[in-house]
CSV table of C-alpha atoms in Angstrom, one decimal:
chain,number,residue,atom,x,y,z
A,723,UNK,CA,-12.4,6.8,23.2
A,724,UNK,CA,-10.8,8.8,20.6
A,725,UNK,CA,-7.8,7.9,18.8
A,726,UNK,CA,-5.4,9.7,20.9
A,727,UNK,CA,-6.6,8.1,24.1
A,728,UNK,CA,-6.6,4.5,22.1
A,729,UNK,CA,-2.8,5.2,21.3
A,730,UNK,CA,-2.0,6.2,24.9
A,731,UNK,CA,-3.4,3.2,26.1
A,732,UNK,CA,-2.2,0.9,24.2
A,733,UNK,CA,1.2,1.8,24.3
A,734,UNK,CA,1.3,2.1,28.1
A,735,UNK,CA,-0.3,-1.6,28.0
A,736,UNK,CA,2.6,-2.6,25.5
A,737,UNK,CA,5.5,-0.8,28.1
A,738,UNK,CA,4.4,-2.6,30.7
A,739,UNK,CA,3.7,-5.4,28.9
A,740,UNK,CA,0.4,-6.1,30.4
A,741,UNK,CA,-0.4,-7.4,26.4
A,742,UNK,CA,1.5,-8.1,23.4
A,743,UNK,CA,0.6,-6.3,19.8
A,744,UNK,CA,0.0,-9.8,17.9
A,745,UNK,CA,-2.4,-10.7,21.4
A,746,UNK,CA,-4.3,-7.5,20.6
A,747,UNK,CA,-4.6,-8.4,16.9
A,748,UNK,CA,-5.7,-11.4,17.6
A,749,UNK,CA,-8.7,-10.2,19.9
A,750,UNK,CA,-9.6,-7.3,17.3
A,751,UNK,CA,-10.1,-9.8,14.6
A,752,UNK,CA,-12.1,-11.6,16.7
A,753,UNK,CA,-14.4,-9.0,17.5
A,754,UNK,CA,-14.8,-8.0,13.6
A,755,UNK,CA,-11.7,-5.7,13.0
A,756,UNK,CA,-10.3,-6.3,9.4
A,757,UNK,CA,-7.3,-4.3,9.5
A,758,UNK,CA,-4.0,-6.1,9.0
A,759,UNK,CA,-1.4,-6.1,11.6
A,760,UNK,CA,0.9,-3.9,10.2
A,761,UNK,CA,-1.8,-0.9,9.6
A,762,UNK,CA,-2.9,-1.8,13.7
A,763,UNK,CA,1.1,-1.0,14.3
A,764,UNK,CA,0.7,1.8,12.5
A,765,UNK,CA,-2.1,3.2,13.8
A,766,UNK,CA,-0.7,2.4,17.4
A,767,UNK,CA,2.1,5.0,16.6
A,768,UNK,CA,0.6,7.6,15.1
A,769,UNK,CA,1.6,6.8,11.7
A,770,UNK,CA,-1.7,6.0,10.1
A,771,UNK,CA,-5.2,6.1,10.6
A,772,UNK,CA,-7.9,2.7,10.5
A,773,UNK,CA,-11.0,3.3,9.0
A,774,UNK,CA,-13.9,4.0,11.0
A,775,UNK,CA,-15.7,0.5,11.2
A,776,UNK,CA,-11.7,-0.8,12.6
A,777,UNK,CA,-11.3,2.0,14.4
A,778,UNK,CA,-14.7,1.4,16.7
A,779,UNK,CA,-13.9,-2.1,17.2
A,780,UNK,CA,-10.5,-1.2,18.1
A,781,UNK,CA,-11.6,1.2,20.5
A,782,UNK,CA,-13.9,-1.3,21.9
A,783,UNK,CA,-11.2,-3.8,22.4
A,784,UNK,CA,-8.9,-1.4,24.3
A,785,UNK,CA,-11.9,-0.3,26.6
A,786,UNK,CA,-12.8,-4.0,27.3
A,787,UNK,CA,-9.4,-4.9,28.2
A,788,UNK,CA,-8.7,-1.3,30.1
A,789,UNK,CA,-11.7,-2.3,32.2
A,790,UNK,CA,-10.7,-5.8,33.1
């Protein structure tokens, strides 16, 4: 997935509020991501970018839950 199609994602996820941003914190940390929560916010909305290690984990985490 690339960023834009991470963004989309996860903000249609938050809309319908099939998750909450803290929820999909907590499951990026868990899965290795070391980005804070307000950089994750940021990065949701287009205002800043995670690095690339946080930014493959992230990616997995929204694929994983897109598929369940």
């Amino acid at each position: 997935m690339d960023d834009k199609d991470i963004r989309l994602t996860v903000q249609s996820c938050l809309k319908k509020g099939d998750l909450t941003l803290l929820y999909l914190w907590i499951t990026f940390r868990a899965n290795g991501g070391v980005a804070c929560r307000t950089t994750m916010y940021a990065f949701v909305h287009g205002l800043q970018a995670l690095s690339n290690n946080d930014r493959l984990v992230f990616g997995s985490v929204v694929q994983d839950l897109k598929d369940n």
